[in-house]
Tab-separated table of C-alpha atoms and ligand atoms in Angstrom:
chain	number	residue	atom	x	y	z
A	18	MET	CA	108.648	-24.195	-134.717
A	19	THR	CA	108.249	-21.416	-137.271
A	20	ALA	CA	106.969	-23.882	-139.883
A	21	ASN	CA	104.588	-25.271	-137.299
A	22	THR	CA	103.211	-21.824	-136.422
A	23	THR	CA	102.787	-20.923	-140.077
A	24	ASP	CA	101.047	-24.243	-140.647
A	25	THR	CA	98.661	-23.653	-137.743
A	26	GLY	CA	98.089	-20.111	-138.958
A	27	ARG	CA	97.277	-21.383	-142.427
A	28	ARG	CA	94.926	-24.029	-141.055
A	29	GLY	CA	93.259	-21.387	-138.878
A	30	GLY	CA	92.833	-19.237	-141.972
A	31	ALA	CA	91.334	-22.129	-143.916
A	32	ASP	CA	88.957	-22.895	-141.024
A	33	ARG	CA	87.897	-19.279	-140.855
A	34	GLY	CA	87.409	-19.328	-144.633
A	35	ARG	CA	85.212	-22.426	-144.389
A	36	THR	CA	83.224	-20.972	-141.485
A	37	GLY	CA	82.771	-17.728	-143.427
A	38	LEU	CA	81.624	-19.617	-146.519
A	39	LEU	CA	79.172	-21.696	-144.451
A	40	LEU	CA	77.838	-18.567	-142.797
A	41	LEU	CA	77.484	-16.774	-146.119
A	42	THR	CA	75.720	-19.775	-147.698
A	43	SER	CA	73.284	-20.099	-144.806
A	44	VAL	CA	72.567	-16.349	-144.866
A	45	ILE	CA	71.914	-16.478	-148.626
A	46	LEU	CA	69.751	-19.599	-148.357
A	47	ALA	CA	67.862	-18.176	-145.358
A	48	GLY	CA	66.830	-15.360	-147.701
A	49	CYS	CA	65.000	-17.968	-149.805
A	50	GLU	CA	62.745	-18.974	-146.899
A	51	GLY	CA	59.976	-17.029	-145.260
A	52	GLN	CA	56.784	-15.181	-146.025
A	53	GLN	CA	57.988	-13.250	-149.023
A	54	SER	CA	60.021	-15.544	-151.231
A	55	ALA	CA	59.498	-16.696	-154.785
A	56	LEU	CA	61.715	-19.678	-153.917
A	57	ALA	CA	59.358	-20.901	-151.171
A	58	PRO	CA	56.211	-21.316	-153.301
A	59	SER	CA	52.822	-21.900	-151.666
A	60	GLY	CA	50.696	-21.178	-154.726
A	61	GLU	CA	50.242	-23.020	-158.003
A	62	ASP	CA	51.578	-20.105	-160.045
A	63	ALA	CA	54.597	-19.514	-157.800
A	64	ARG	CA	55.446	-23.213	-158.094
A	65	VAL	CA	55.363	-23.041	-161.906
A	66	LEU	CA	57.522	-19.906	-161.839
A	67	GLY	CA	59.882	-21.509	-159.304
A	68	ASN	CA	60.325	-24.492	-161.633
A	69	LEU	CA	60.990	-22.108	-164.523
A	70	PHE	CA	63.688	-20.427	-162.434
A	71	TRP	CA	65.423	-23.710	-161.597
A	72	VAL	CA	65.254	-24.948	-165.216
A	73	MET	CA	66.704	-21.618	-166.456
A	74	LEU	CA	69.378	-21.710	-163.750
A	75	GLY	CA	70.244	-25.304	-164.701
A	76	GLY	CA	70.538	-24.262	-168.357
A	77	ALA	CA	72.732	-21.303	-167.416
A	78	VAL	CA	75.028	-23.466	-165.255
A	79	ILE	CA	75.454	-26.065	-168.017
A	80	LEU	CA	76.274	-23.350	-170.570
A	81	TRP	CA	78.715	-21.702	-168.166
A	82	LEU	CA	80.496	-25.013	-167.546
A	83	LEU	CA	80.682	-25.785	-171.276
A	84	VAL	CA	82.042	-22.377	-172.256
A	85	ASN	CA	84.585	-22.293	-169.421
A	86	GLY	CA	85.517	-25.935	-170.041
A	87	LEU	CA	86.257	-25.088	-173.643
A	88	PHE	CA	88.237	-22.024	-172.589
A	89	PHE	CA	90.237	-24.149	-170.137
A	90	TYR	CA	90.848	-26.786	-172.841
A	91	VAL	CA	92.281	-24.385	-175.406
A	92	THR	CA	94.351	-22.370	-172.919
A	93	ARG	CA	95.695	-25.112	-170.655
A	94	ILE	CA	95.296	-28.573	-172.183
A	95	ASN	CA	95.619	-28.219	-175.919
A	96	ARG	CA	97.364	-24.979	-176.804
A	97	ALA	CA	98.291	-26.102	-180.319
A	98	ALA	CA	96.674	-24.228	-183.196
A	99	LEU	CA	93.342	-25.689	-184.269
A	100	SER	CA	92.640	-26.686	-187.836
A	101	ARG	CA	90.476	-24.306	-189.858
A	102	ARG	CA	87.888	-27.048	-190.254
A	103	PHE	CA	87.650	-27.617	-186.520
A	104	ALA	CA	87.435	-23.871	-185.863
A	105	ASN	CA	84.653	-23.447	-188.422
A	106	GLY	CA	82.819	-26.412	-186.930
A	107	LEU	CA	83.145	-24.849	-183.490
A	108	ILE	CA	81.698	-21.531	-184.685
A	109	VAL	CA	78.750	-23.117	-186.491
A	110	GLY	CA	78.100	-25.794	-183.878
A	111	GLY	CA	78.827	-23.828	-180.709
A	112	GLY	CA	77.804	-20.390	-181.972
A	113	VAL	CA	74.676	-21.167	-184.003
A	114	ILE	CA	73.258	-24.681	-183.692
A	115	PHE	CA	73.807	-25.273	-179.970
A	116	PRO	CA	72.419	-21.886	-178.753
A	117	THR	CA	69.468	-22.162	-181.139
A	118	ILE	CA	68.520	-25.541	-179.688
A	119	VAL	CA	69.097	-24.576	-176.028
A	120	LEU	CA	67.529	-21.089	-176.181
A	121	GLY	CA	64.677	-22.383	-178.390
A	122	GLY	CA	63.970	-25.106	-175.821
A	123	LEU	CA	64.027	-22.680	-172.885
A	124	LEU	CA	61.835	-20.183	-174.789
A	125	THR	CA	59.286	-22.866	-175.696
A	126	TYR	CA	59.171	-24.029	-172.077
A	127	GLY	CA	58.833	-20.433	-170.830
A	128	LEU	CA	56.044	-19.614	-173.283
A	129	SER	CA	54.212	-22.875	-172.590
A	130	ILE	CA	53.524	-21.886	-168.963
A	131	MET	CA	52.439	-18.337	-169.744
A	132	PRO	CA	48.693	-18.878	-170.293
A	133	ASP	CA	48.385	-20.496	-166.826
A	134	GLN	CA	49.200	-17.175	-165.174
A	135	ARG	CA	45.946	-15.804	-166.645
A	136	ALA	CA	43.774	-18.843	-165.903
A	137	PRO	CA	40.114	-17.975	-165.157
A	138	GLY	CA	39.037	-17.977	-161.510
A	139	ASP	CA	36.653	-20.269	-159.641
A	140	GLY	CA	34.164	-17.555	-158.654
A	141	LEU	CA	35.675	-14.900	-156.410
A	142	THR	CA	36.936	-11.743	-158.051
A	143	LEU	CA	39.012	-9.095	-156.305
A	144	ARG	CA	39.662	-5.626	-157.553
A	145	VAL	CA	42.853	-4.123	-156.181
A	146	THR	CA	43.726	-0.483	-156.825
A	147	GLY	CA	47.180	0.903	-156.156
A	148	GLU	CA	47.046	4.166	-154.198
A	149	GLN	CA	49.836	6.348	-152.784
A	150	TRP	CA	50.958	4.163	-150.823
A	151	TRP	CA	48.324	1.672	-149.949
A	152	TRP	CA	45.984	-0.848	-151.528
A	153	ARG	CA	42.270	-0.416	-152.065
A	154	VAL	CA	40.729	-3.897	-152.074
A	155	GLU	CA	37.233	-4.864	-153.222
A	156	TYR	CA	35.828	-8.367	-153.004
A	157	TRP	CA	33.244	-9.394	-155.555
A	158	PRO	CA	31.857	-12.840	-154.692
A	159	GLU	CA	30.100	-14.613	-157.576
A	160	GLY	CA	26.858	-12.797	-158.470
A	161	ALA	CA	27.537	-9.817	-156.169
A	162	GLU	CA	26.203	-6.438	-157.297
A	163	THR	CA	28.191	-4.312	-154.914
A	164	PRO	CA	31.679	-5.034	-153.622
A	165	ILE	CA	32.815	-5.603	-150.054
A	166	VAL	CA	35.428	-2.920	-149.507
A	167	ALA	CA	38.589	-3.422	-147.476
A	168	ALA	CA	42.197	-2.279	-147.657
A	169	ASN	CA	45.829	-3.286	-147.321
A	170	GLU	CA	45.199	-6.974	-146.849
A	171	ILE	CA	44.354	-9.722	-149.298
A	172	ARG	CA	42.415	-12.747	-148.118
A	173	LEU	CA	41.841	-15.684	-150.431
A	174	PRO	CA	40.143	-19.066	-150.159
A	175	ALA	CA	42.835	-21.783	-150.105
A	176	GLY	CA	42.686	-24.359	-152.889
A	177	GLU	CA	40.585	-22.095	-155.107
A	178	ARG	CA	41.635	-19.852	-157.946
A	179	SER	CA	40.628	-16.224	-157.449
A	180	GLU	CA	40.673	-13.661	-160.181
A	181	ILE	CA	42.395	-10.359	-159.392
A	182	ARG	CA	41.695	-7.250	-161.460
A	183	LEU	CA	44.255	-4.536	-161.007
A	184	ASP	CA	44.352	-0.844	-161.682
A	185	SER	CA	45.892	2.258	-160.212
A	186	ALA	CA	44.809	5.725	-159.191
A	187	ARG	CA	47.746	7.849	-160.345
A	188	VAL	CA	51.080	6.183	-161.026
A	189	ILE	CA	52.250	2.716	-161.998
A	190	HIS	CA	52.474	0.204	-159.157
A	191	SER	CA	53.100	-3.522	-159.316
A	192	PHE	CA	51.181	-6.145	-157.389
A	193	TRP	CA	53.363	-8.979	-156.162
A	194	ILE	CA	52.909	-11.851	-153.716
A	195	PRO	CA	56.158	-13.770	-154.297
A	196	SER	CA	55.009	-16.908	-152.443
A	197	LEU	CA	51.831	-17.176	-154.521
A	198	GLY	CA	52.638	-16.003	-158.035
A	199	GLY	CA	54.253	-13.573	-160.430
A	200	LYS	CA	54.013	-9.816	-160.390
A	201	MET	CA	51.595	-7.754	-162.432
A	202	ASP	CA	51.809	-4.027	-163.118
A	203	MET	CA	48.937	-1.717	-162.203
A	204	PHE	CA	48.265	1.172	-164.585
A	205	PRO	CA	46.057	4.239	-164.168
A	206	GLY	CA	43.161	3.912	-166.594
A	207	ARG	CA	43.947	0.418	-167.780
A	208	GLU	CA	42.888	-2.792	-166.102
A	209	THR	CA	45.278	-5.733	-165.896
A	210	ARG	CA	44.220	-9.167	-164.772
A	211	MET	CA	45.786	-12.133	-163.063
A	212	SER	CA	44.639	-15.076	-160.979
A	213	LEU	CA	46.150	-16.803	-157.963
A	214	LYS	CA	45.586	-20.158	-156.335
A	215	PRO	CA	47.083	-20.634	-152.860
A	216	GLU	CA	47.659	-24.355	-152.373
A	217	VAL	CA	47.423	-24.273	-148.588
A	218	ALA	CA	46.063	-22.025	-145.855
A	219	GLY	CA	48.747	-19.666	-144.624
A	220	ARG	CA	50.007	-16.149	-144.255
A	221	TRP	CA	52.437	-14.355	-146.550
A	222	ARG	CA	53.548	-10.877	-147.449
A	223	GLY	CA	53.053	-8.943	-150.655
A	224	GLN	CA	54.938	-5.877	-151.820
A	225	CYS	CA	54.647	-3.194	-154.469
A	226	ALA	CA	57.307	-4.075	-157.034
A	227	GLU	CA	57.412	-0.905	-159.136
A	228	PHE	CA	58.970	2.303	-157.859
A	229	CYS	CA	56.041	4.630	-157.217
A	230	GLY	CA	57.369	7.438	-155.045
A	231	ALA	CA	58.890	8.218	-151.660
A	232	SER	CA	57.133	5.434	-149.770
A	233	HIS	CA	57.279	2.729	-152.428
A	234	ALA	CA	59.224	0.448	-150.084
A	235	LEU	CA	56.508	0.950	-147.440
A	236	MET	CA	53.724	-0.200	-149.746
A	237	ALA	CA	53.272	-3.769	-148.585
A	238	PHE	CA	50.352	-5.920	-147.521
A	239	GLU	CA	49.524	-9.049	-145.591
A	240	VAL	CA	48.143	-12.034	-147.473
A	241	VAL	CA	46.056	-14.718	-145.806
A	242	ALA	CA	44.680	-17.870	-147.409
A	243	MET	CA	41.919	-19.517	-145.387
A	244	PRO	CA	39.935	-22.754	-145.763
A	245	PRO	CA	36.947	-21.820	-148.026
A	246	ASP	CA	34.351	-22.065	-145.205
A	247	ASP	CA	36.413	-19.832	-142.928
A	248	PHE	CA	36.955	-17.453	-145.808
A	249	ASN	CA	33.222	-17.167	-146.507
A	250	ALA	CA	32.531	-16.494	-142.827
A	251	TRP	CA	35.250	-13.860	-142.793
A	252	LEU	CA	33.888	-12.206	-145.944
A	253	GLN	CA	30.403	-12.093	-144.458
A	254	ALA	CA	31.781	-10.397	-141.362
A	255	GLN	CA	33.600	-7.879	-143.573
A	256	ALA	CA	30.348	-7.060	-145.369
A	257	ALA	CA	28.679	-6.127	-142.078
A	258	PRO	CA	28.669	-2.506	-140.898
A	259	ALA	CA	30.954	-1.410	-138.076
A	260	THR	CA	30.171	-2.453	-134.524
A	261	SER	CA	29.265	0.331	-132.087
A	262	PRO	CA	31.932	1.251	-129.541
A	263	THR	CA	31.446	-0.643	-126.287
A	264	THR	CA	33.640	1.217	-123.803
A	265	ASP	CA	33.666	4.840	-122.648
A	266	ALA	CA	37.138	5.344	-124.098
A	267	ALA	CA	36.024	4.004	-127.508
A	268	ARG	CA	32.916	6.198	-127.440
A	269	ARG	CA	35.086	9.229	-126.728
A	270	GLY	CA	37.357	8.092	-129.556
A	271	ALA	CA	34.398	7.927	-131.967
A	272	ARG	CA	33.510	11.526	-131.072
A	273	ILE	CA	37.125	12.648	-131.683
A	274	PHE	CA	37.071	10.787	-135.013
A	275	ALA	CA	33.970	12.767	-136.044
A	276	ARG	CA	35.231	16.079	-134.624
A	277	GLU	CA	38.593	15.889	-136.408
A	278	GLY	CA	36.887	15.249	-139.742
A	279	CYS	CA	38.431	11.800	-140.273
A	280	GLY	CA	35.238	10.767	-142.052
A	281	ALA	CA	36.010	13.131	-144.923
A	282	CYS	CA	38.667	10.686	-146.102
A	283	HIS	CA	37.777	7.414	-144.397
A	284	ALA	CA	34.593	5.357	-144.437
A	285	VAL	CA	33.324	3.520	-141.374
A	286	ARG	CA	30.235	1.812	-142.768
A	287	GLY	CA	27.178	2.251	-140.582
A	288	THR	CA	28.350	5.657	-139.321
A	289	GLY	CA	28.434	9.149	-140.805
A	290	ALA	CA	32.023	8.578	-142.030
A	291	ARG	CA	31.746	8.025	-145.776
A	292	GLY	CA	35.035	9.300	-147.196
A	293	ALA	CA	36.599	7.335	-150.003
A	294	VAL	CA	39.978	9.054	-150.335
A	295	GLY	CA	41.717	6.872	-147.749
A	296	PRO	CA	41.371	3.252	-146.669
A	297	ASP	CA	37.967	1.971	-145.501
A	298	LEU	CA	38.239	1.580	-141.721
A	299	THR	CA	35.028	-0.374	-141.028
A	300	HIS	CA	37.004	-3.402	-139.778
A	301	VAL	CA	40.464	-1.876	-139.345
A	302	GLY	CA	40.816	-3.288	-135.827
A	303	SER	CA	40.899	-6.855	-137.151
A	304	ARG	CA	43.520	-6.199	-139.805
A	305	LEU	CA	47.025	-7.530	-139.518
A	306	SER	CA	48.855	-4.303	-140.292
A	307	LEU	CA	48.530	-0.522	-140.300
A	308	GLY	CA	49.833	1.855	-142.942
A	309	ALA	CA	49.956	-0.909	-145.605
A	310	GLY	CA	52.267	-3.412	-143.947
A	311	THR	CA	54.227	-0.757	-142.053
A	312	LEU	CA	53.007	-1.106	-138.434
A	313	THR	CA	51.077	-3.668	-136.405
A	314	THR	CA	47.544	-3.034	-135.148
A	315	THR	CA	48.336	-2.765	-131.452
A	316	LEU	CA	46.894	0.214	-129.580
A	317	ALA	CA	50.381	1.728	-129.342
A	318	ASP	CA	50.855	1.516	-133.111
A	319	PHE	CA	47.443	3.090	-133.779
A	320	GLU	CA	48.535	6.036	-131.635
A	321	ARG	CA	51.943	6.250	-133.317
A	322	TRP	CA	50.397	6.156	-136.766
A	323	ILE	CA	47.771	8.811	-136.115
A	324	ALA	CA	50.242	11.213	-134.501
A	325	HIS	CA	53.255	10.710	-136.806
A	326	THR	CA	52.048	9.563	-140.232
A	327	GLY	CA	54.605	11.597	-142.183
A	328	ALA	CA	57.556	10.397	-140.083
A	329	ILE	CA	56.495	6.767	-140.434
A	330	LYS	CA	55.583	6.990	-144.120
A	331	PRO	CA	57.263	9.873	-145.979
A	332	GLU	CA	54.969	11.994	-148.174
A	333	VAL	CA	51.857	10.082	-147.120
A	334	GLU	CA	48.692	12.070	-147.811
A	335	MET	CA	47.172	11.606	-144.368
A	336	PRO	CA	48.288	14.474	-142.117
A	337	GLY	CA	49.660	13.623	-138.679
A	338	TYR	CA	47.381	14.410	-135.744
A	339	GLY	CA	50.188	15.174	-133.328
A	340	HIS	CA	48.204	18.119	-131.948
A	341	LEU	CA	45.902	15.679	-130.145
A	342	GLY	CA	46.794	15.076	-126.522
A	343	ALA	CA	47.973	11.695	-125.254
A	344	ALA	CA	44.550	10.959	-123.738
A	345	GLU	CA	42.727	11.775	-126.974
A	346	LEU	CA	45.122	9.668	-129.033
A	347	ALA	CA	44.557	6.782	-126.630
A	348	ASP	CA	40.766	7.122	-126.967
A	349	LEU	CA	40.992	7.273	-130.754
A	350	ALA	CA	43.167	4.154	-130.746
A	351	GLN	CA	40.600	2.376	-128.538
A	352	TYR	CA	37.823	3.273	-130.988
A	353	LEU	CA	39.745	2.127	-134.103
A	354	LYS	CA	41.093	-1.031	-132.477
A	355	GLY	CA	37.503	-1.838	-131.507
A	356	LEU	CA	36.376	-1.739	-135.172
A	357	GLU	CA	36.833	-5.458	-135.683
B	19	CUA	CU1	53.434	1.292	-155.305
B	19	CUA	CU2	55.767	1.010	-155.511
């Protein structure tokens, strides 16, 4: 009876162990999926880097097995003293020749894929500037003399390689879209360059990958790859000035926007707002996020953002406009949401 109970208890423990292991494995693997994963590549560059990772991991696993196999052999299977000749052979073979060949091979493979990460683009150039804590984005189609300015969202034509020129306003940031390619640092006063080629249309998430201050973790962006025709139509719409407000609430919101001096920092092209300190808001209503990947662009989130910027994004430069009444916040949200 006792033996039986113990046996059942042990089996229960083993079952729990297996369930736990399964759960842990699925949680870990689930982390590899999704919109922001270097192990779920959707771009040519991310695929190359993903392959590099698996080749390196394979190399590491083989080395680990060899070293531990050898350790197991000399401690458990053959504990007799080794001859000096064998020991010398082991040191030269296992300590010099073998690592030189393996590491040399991995290094050659790693270096051979490097130039691809800087491949020239097919026509579209983007300039992305890291700000505290958001992204200034300029699109330069081939032959353009002035850029189309946007913010906090990167759109790319699928199947085409776009060149991305990066710099920063004040501190070092790092531009990273794990599903599409590697990361590239952004330096104040020095331009870095990379190119990306999304293989399919889709939506992903990018993230600043270099600690840049209090809201570094809240410096994200949405990434959308569109079929080239759709992309060109979208870009043309972005180049257009802002639409006029169509409802009474939005018109009141536009007046509050002007009265509160929002135009000193933000531009709404086609209106008197020409500020360049903060994100261009000409088409903010059609963006996929607010506050650089922090909130959505629902009316409620517009209101939350305007009233509580500092609580949502610590140390952000935009002051909160909590002194506005609920009705005024609602009107302002209607105006901004209407800027599509
Ligand atoms: Cu920008 Cu971290």
